[in-house]
XYZ file of C-alpha atoms in Angstrom:
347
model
C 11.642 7.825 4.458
C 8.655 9.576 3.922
C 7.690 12.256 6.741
C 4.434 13.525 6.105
C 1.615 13.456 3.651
C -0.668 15.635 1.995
C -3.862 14.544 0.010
C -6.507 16.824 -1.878
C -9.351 15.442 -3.857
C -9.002 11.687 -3.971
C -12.050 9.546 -3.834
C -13.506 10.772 -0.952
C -10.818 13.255 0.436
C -11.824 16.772 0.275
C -8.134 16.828 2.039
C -6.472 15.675 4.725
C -2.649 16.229 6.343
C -0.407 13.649 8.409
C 2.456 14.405 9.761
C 5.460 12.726 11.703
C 6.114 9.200 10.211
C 7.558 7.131 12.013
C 9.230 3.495 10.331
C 5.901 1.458 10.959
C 2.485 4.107 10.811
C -0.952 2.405 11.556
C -3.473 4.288 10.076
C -7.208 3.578 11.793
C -10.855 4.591 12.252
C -14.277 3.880 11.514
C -15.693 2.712 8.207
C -15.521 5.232 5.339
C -12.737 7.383 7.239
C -10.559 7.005 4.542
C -8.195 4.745 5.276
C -7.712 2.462 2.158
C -7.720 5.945 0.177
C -4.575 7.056 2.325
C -2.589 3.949 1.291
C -3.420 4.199 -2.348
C -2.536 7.914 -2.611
C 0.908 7.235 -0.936
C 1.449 4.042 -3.083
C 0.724 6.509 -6.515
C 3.090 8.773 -4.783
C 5.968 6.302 -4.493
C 5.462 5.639 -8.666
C 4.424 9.079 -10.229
C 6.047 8.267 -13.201
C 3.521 5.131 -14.297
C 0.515 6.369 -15.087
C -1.565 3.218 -14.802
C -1.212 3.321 -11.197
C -4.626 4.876 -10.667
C -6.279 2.361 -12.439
C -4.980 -0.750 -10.424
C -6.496 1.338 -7.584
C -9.685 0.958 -9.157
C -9.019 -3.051 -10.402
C -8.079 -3.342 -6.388
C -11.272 -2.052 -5.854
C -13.267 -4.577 -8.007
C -13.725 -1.893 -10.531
C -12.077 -3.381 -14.017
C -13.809 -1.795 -16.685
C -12.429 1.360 -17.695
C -14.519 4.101 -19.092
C -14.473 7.790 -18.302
C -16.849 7.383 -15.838
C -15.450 4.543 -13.379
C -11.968 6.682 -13.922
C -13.882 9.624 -12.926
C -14.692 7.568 -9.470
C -11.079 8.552 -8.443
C -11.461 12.452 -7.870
C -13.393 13.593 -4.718
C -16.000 15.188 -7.226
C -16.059 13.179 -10.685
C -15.825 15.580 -13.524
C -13.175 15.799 -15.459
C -11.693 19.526 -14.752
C -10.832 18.698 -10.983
C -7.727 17.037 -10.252
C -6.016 14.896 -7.208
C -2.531 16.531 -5.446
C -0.585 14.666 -3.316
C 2.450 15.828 -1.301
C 5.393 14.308 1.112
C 7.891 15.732 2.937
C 11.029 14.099 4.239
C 13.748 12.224 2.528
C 11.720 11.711 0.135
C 10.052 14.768 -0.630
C 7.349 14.903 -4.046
C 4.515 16.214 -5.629
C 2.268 14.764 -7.636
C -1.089 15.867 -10.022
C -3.422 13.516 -11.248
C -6.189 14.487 -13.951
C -8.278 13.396 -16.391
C -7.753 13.590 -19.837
C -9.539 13.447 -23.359
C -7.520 13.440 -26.487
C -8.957 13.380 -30.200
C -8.376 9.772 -30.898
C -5.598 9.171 -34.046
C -6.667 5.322 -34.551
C -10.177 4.984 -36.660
C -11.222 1.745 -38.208
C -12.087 2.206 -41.778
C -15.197 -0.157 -41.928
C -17.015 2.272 -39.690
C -16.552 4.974 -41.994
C -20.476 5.352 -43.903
C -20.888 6.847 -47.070
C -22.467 10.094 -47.454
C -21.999 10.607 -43.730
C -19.955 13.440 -41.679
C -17.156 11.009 -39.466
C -17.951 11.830 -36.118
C -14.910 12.340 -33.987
C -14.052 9.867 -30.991
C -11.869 10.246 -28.175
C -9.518 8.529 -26.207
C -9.451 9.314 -22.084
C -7.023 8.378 -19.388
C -4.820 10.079 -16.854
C -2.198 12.455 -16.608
C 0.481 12.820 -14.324
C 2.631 15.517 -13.100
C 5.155 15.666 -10.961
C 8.333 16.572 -9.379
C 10.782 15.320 -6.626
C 12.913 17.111 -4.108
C 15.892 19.100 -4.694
C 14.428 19.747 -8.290
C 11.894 21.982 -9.822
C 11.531 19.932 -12.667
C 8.495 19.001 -13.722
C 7.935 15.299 -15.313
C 4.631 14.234 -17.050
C 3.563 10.672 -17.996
C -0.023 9.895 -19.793
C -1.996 6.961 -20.468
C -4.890 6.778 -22.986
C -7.794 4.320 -23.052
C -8.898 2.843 -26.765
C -12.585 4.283 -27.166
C -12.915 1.371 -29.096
C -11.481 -1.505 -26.571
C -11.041 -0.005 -23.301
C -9.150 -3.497 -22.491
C -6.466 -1.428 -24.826
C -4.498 1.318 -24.028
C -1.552 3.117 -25.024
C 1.259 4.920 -22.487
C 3.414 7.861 -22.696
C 5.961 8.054 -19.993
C 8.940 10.281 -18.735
C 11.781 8.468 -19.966
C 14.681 10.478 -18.261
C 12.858 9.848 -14.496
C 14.224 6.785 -12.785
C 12.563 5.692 -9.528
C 14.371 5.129 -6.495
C 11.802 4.230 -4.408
C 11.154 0.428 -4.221
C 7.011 -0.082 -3.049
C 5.268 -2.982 -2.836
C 1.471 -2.502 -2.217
C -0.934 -5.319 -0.247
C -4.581 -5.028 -0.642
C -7.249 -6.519 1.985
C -8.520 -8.581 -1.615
C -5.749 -10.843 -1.970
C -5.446 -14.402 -1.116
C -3.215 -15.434 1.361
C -1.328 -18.196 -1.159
C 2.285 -17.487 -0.930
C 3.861 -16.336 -3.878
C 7.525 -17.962 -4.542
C 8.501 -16.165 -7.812
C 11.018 -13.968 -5.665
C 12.111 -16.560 -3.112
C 14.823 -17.429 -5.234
C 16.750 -14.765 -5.051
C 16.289 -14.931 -1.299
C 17.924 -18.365 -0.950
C 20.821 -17.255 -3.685
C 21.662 -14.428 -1.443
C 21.813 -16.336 1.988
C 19.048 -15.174 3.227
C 16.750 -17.597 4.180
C 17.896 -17.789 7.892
C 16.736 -14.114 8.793
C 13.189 -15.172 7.268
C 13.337 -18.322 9.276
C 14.503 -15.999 12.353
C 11.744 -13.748 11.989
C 8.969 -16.993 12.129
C 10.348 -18.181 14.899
C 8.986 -14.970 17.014
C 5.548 -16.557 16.049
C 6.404 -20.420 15.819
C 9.624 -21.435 18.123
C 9.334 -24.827 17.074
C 10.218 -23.985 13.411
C 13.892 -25.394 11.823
C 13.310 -24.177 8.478
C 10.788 -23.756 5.298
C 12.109 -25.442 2.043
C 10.871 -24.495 -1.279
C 10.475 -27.611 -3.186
C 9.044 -27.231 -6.533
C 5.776 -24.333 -5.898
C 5.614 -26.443 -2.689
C 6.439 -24.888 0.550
C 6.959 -26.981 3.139
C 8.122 -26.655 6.863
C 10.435 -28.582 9.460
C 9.294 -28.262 12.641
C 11.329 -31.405 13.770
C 9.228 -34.250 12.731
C 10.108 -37.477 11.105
C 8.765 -35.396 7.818
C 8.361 -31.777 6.345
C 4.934 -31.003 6.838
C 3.076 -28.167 3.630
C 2.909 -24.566 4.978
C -0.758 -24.870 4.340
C -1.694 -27.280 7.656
C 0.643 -24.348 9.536
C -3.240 -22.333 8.833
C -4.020 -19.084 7.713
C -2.472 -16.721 10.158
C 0.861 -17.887 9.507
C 0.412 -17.981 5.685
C -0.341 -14.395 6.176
C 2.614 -13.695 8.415
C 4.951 -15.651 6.387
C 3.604 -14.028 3.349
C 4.165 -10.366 4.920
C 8.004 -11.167 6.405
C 8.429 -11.868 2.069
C 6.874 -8.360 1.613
C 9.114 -6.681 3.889
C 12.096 -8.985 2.700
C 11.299 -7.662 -1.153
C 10.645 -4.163 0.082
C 14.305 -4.235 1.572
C 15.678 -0.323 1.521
C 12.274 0.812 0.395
C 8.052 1.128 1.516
C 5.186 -1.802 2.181
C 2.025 -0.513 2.201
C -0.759 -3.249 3.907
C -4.104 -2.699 3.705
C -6.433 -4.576 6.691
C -2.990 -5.772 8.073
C -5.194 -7.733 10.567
C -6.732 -9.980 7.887
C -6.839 -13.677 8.646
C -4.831 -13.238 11.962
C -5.680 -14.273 15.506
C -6.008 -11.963 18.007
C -3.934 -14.206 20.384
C -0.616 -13.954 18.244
C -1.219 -10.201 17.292
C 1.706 -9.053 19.711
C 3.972 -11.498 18.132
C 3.709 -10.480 14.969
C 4.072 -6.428 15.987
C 7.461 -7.841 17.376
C 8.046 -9.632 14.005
C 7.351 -6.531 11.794
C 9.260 -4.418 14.146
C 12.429 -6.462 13.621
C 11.805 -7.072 9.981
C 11.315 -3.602 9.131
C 14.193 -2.336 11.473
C 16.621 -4.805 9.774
C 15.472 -4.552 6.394
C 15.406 -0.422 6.723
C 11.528 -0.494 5.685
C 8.895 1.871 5.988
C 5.600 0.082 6.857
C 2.009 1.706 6.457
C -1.228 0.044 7.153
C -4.357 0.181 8.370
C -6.631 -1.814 10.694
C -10.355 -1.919 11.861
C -9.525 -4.349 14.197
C -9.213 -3.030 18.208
C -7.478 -6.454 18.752
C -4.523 -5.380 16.700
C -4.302 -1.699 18.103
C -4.300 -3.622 21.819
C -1.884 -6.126 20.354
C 0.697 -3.162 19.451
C 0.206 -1.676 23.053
C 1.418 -5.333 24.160
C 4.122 -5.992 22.427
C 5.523 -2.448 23.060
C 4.612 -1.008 26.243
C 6.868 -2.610 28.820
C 10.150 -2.483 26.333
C 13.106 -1.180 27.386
C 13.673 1.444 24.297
C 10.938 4.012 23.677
C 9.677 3.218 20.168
C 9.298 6.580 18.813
C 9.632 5.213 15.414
C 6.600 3.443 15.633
C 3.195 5.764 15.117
C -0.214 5.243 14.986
C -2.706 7.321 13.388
C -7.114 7.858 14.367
C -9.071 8.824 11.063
C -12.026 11.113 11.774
C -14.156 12.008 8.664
C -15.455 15.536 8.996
C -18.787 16.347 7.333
C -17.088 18.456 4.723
C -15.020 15.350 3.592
C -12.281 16.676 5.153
C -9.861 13.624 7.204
C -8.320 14.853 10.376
C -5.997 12.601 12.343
C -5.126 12.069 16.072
C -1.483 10.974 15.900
C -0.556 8.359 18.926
C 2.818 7.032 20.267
C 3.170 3.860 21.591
C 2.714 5.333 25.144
C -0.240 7.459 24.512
C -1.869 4.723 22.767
C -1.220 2.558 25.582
C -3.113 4.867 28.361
C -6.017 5.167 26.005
C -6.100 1.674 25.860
C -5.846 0.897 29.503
C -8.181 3.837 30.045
C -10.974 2.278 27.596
C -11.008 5.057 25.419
C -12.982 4.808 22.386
C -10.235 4.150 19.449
C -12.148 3.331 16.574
């Protein structure tokens, strides 16, 4: 697992420092106190080797268009000499360099070239990646390079003799809630649809079982008939959706962004419970963030009368200093507790 994180120069993170990890980390805070930047940097961290990784940051963003100067958006301050480092510690201890690059480009079209004219040179611009993993000092480096011409087109360069052992699956606050059944397959050849069905009953004890027919889910809750997930509403779509995350993420990291999206404040203890089994079962790390003081409350419930101290569960306040800099106020489950219960301001 990952045990602490360091970030300099990402969007807008002069730097910032968490330590302590626990298996499930709640990251949360005001607006613009870098929260969603947080998750990002750690998801790049868990693939250094692929390149594009900082631009589906920006495409999760809304931002789809790549020139060098929406690529430039990335780095604290946008010109093209600084760089983002990021750094864990732990089990899985890594560094990682991010920068922008501009290389002469080798592809010209012909047709453009005009007679009695000097060819003006072009360039192609992308990232570059550096990076290198515990127990080694050897550095890998993977590029990708944006078509001056198309920048729908690009072309890749990555380190071939790195293999990834980290499996990550990233969730960002702009996707749907529509349940995606491409990897339930597997789930049901393994066996394993009972510990899914398991888990939903913490939020739904009525619930037999969900059957996959066709793209169709549908779910026995012992009625004459099946009835479509969909009528089940949006909060448990979303927690149905997320027990698949951590199911897929099995042995590996989920990152969530806006965990609380779409989810009722009334059920928000159930689902801590949910995640807490999921994750401790399935031997995932969870990050995430929240703006929403119902879900911080809703961890305190589900948590603060258990028998077990739940030192592996951690939550995190975001403070933005005026230099940019992100300092954190790390809570356990019974210090966050007394701050709720005292009324203490946690956002």
């Amino acid at each position: 697992m990952f045990g602490s994180l360091k970030i300099e120069g990402y969007r807008g993170i002069v730097k910032t420092e968490l330590s302590q990890f626990g298996r499930i980390n709640l990251f949360f805070g005001k607006n613009n106190c870098g929260k969603s930047s947080i998750l990002e940097a750690l998801f790049m961290l868990t693939g250094p080797s692929n390149p594009t990784l900082p631009l589906l940051m920006n495409q999760l963003r809304g931002i789809s268009i790549h020139t060098l100067q929406t690529m430039a958006l990335e780095f604290h301050q946008p010109e093209i000499n600084n760089r983002i480092f990021i750094q864990s510690e732990g089990d899985e201890a890594r560094e990682l360099t991010i920068q922008l690059v501009k290389r002469e480009n080798s592809n010209i079209s012909l047709k453009d070239i005009v007679p009695g004219e000097t060819s003006s040179v072009t360039y192609a611009y992308g990232f570059s990646t550096t990076f290198k993993c515990k127990g080694s000092e050897k550095l890998y480096k993977s590029e990708v390079l944006i078509d001056p011409e198309n920048n729908t087109q690009a072309s890749q360069n990555i380190a071939s003799d790195y293999i990834e052992r980290i499996v990550a699956r990233f969730i960002s606050s702009k996707l749907s809630h529509s349940i995606d059944s491409s990897n339930y397959g597997q789930i049901v050849k393994n066996k394993d649809e009972e510990k899914i069905f398991d888990l939903m009953r913490i939020i739904e004890p009525r619930l037999i079982d969900i059957q996959l027919v066709g793209k169709e889910f549908l779910v026995n809750l012992g009625g004459e008939t099946r009835l479509p997930i969909n009528v089940m509403g949006d909060g448990f779509l979303k927690i149905f959706n997320l027990i698949l995350d951590i199911h897929y993420s099995r042995n590996g990291v989920l990152i969530v962004d806006e965990l609380d999206n779409g989810i009722h404040y009334s059920i928000m203890p159930l689902l801590w419970k949910a995640i807490d089994e999921a994750c401790s079962r399935l031997n995932v790390q969870l990050f995430a963030s929240t703006h929403s003081l119902d879900l911080i409350k809703g961890l305190v419930l589900a948590f603060e009368d258990a028998s077990k101290t739940h030192s592996d569960i951690t939550a995190y306040k975001l403070i933005r200093r005026p230099n940019d800099e992100i300092a954190s106020v790390k809570y356990t489950i019974e210090e966050l507790s007394y701050s709720v219960n005292q009324n203490i301001e946690m956002r």
